[in-house]
Short mmCIF file of C-alpha atoms and ligand atoms in Angstrom, two decimals:
data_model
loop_
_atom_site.label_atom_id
_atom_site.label_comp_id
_atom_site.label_asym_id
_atom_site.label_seq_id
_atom_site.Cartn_x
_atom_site.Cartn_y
_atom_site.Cartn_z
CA UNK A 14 -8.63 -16.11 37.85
CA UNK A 15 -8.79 -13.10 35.42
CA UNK A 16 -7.12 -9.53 35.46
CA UNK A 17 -9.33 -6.81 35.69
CA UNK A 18 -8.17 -2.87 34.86
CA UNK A 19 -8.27 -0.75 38.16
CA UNK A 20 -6.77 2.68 37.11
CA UNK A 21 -4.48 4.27 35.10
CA UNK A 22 -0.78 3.90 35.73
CA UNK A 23 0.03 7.73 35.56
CA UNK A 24 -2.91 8.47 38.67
CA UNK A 25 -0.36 6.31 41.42
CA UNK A 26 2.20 8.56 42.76
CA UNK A 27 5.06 6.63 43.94
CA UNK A 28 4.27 6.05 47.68
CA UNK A 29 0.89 7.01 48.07
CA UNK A 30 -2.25 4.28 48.44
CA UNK A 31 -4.49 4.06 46.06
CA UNK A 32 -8.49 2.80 47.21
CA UNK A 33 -9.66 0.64 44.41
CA UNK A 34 -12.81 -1.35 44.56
CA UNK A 35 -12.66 -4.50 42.12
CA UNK A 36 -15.64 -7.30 42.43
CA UNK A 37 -17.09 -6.03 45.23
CA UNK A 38 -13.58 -6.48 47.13
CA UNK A 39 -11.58 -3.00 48.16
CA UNK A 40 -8.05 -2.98 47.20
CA UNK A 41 -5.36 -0.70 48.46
CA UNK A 42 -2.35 -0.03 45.57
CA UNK A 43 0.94 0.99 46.05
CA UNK A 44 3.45 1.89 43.73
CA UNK A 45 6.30 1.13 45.65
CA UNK A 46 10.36 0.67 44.59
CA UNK A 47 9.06 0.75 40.90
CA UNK A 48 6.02 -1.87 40.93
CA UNK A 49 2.71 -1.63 42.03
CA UNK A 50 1.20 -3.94 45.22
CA UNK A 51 -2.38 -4.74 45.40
CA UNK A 52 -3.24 -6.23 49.39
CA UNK A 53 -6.61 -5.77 51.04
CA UNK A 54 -8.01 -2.37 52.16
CA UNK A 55 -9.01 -3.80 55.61
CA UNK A 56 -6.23 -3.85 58.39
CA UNK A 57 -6.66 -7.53 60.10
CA UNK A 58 -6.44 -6.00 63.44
CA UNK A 59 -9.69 -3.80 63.81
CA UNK A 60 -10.35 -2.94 60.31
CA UNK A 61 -8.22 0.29 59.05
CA UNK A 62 -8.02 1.70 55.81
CA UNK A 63 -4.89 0.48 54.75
CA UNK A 64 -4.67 2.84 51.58
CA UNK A 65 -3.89 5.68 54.19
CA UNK A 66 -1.14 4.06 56.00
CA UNK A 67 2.18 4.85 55.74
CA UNK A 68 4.55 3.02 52.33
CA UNK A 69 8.27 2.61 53.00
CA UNK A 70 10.01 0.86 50.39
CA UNK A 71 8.13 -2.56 50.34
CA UNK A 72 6.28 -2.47 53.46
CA UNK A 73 3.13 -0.83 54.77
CA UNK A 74 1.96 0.72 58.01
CA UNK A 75 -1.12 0.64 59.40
CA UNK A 76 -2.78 4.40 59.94
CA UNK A 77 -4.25 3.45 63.19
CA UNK A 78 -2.28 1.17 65.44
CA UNK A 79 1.44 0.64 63.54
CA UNK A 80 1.25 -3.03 62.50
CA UNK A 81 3.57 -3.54 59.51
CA UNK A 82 2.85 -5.62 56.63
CA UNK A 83 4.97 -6.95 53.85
CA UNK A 84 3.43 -5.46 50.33
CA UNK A 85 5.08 -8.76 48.29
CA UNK A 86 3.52 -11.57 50.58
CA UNK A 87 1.05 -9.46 53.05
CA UNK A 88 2.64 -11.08 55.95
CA UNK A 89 2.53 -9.09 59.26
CA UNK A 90 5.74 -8.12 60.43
CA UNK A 91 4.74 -6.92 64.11
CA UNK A 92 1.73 -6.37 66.78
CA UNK A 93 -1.06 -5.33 67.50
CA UNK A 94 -1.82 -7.85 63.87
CA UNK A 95 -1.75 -11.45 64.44
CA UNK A 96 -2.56 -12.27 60.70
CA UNK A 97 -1.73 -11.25 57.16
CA UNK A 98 -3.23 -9.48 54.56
CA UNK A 99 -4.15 -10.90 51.39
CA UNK A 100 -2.22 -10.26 48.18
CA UNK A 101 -3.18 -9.79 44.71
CA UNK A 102 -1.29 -10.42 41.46
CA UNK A 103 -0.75 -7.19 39.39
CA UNK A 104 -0.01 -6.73 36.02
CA UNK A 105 0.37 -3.56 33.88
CA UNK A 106 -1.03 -3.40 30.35
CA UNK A 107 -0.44 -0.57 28.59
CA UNK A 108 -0.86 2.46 30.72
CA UNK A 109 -3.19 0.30 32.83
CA UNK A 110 -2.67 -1.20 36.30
CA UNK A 111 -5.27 -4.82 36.36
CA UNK A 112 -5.74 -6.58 39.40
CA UNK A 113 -6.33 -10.54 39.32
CA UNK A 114 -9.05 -10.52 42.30
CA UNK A 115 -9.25 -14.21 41.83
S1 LIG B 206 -6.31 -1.54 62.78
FE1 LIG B 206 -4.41 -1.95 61.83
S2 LIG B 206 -3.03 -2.31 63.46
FE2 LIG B 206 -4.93 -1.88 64.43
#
């Protein structure tokens, strides 16, 4: 377990993913309700890029087929996804956003 930085603070716009790639693993960020949300990149369903979907408060939509998914736990909230996303404890230092990637 050890945080590792992943960008700047000031390049998230509230809202907006973020495509991060820490230890080989690709991380989408959010910086959502006033904290950022690290989950995986790859939907669970058939593979989207989850940094494009759509952030609404503290939940994410997938771009391609509309399964939601809980930013604080990476559950899925609804079909066409029958499992979760992983999660990843974040941390800002400074004007830094680290990821703990395990
Ligand atoms: S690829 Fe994400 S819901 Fe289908």
């Amino acid at each position: 377990m050890a945080y590792h930085p992943a960008v700047p603070l000031a390049e998230l716009a509230p809202g907006v993913g973020r495509l991060v790639e820490l230890n080989g693993k690709k991380i989408a960020l959010f910086l959502t309700e006033g904290q950022v949300y690290a989950i995986d990149e790859i939907c669970p369903h058939r593979g989207a890029p989850m940094h494009e979907g759509e952030c609404e408060g503290l939940f994410v939509t997938c771009p391609w087929h509309n399964a939601s998914f809980d930013l604080q736990t990476g559950k899925h909230q609804c079909p066409p996804a029958k499992s979760d996303l992983a999660v990843y404890p974040v941390r800002v230092v400074g004007e830094t956003v680290e990821i703990d990637v395990g």
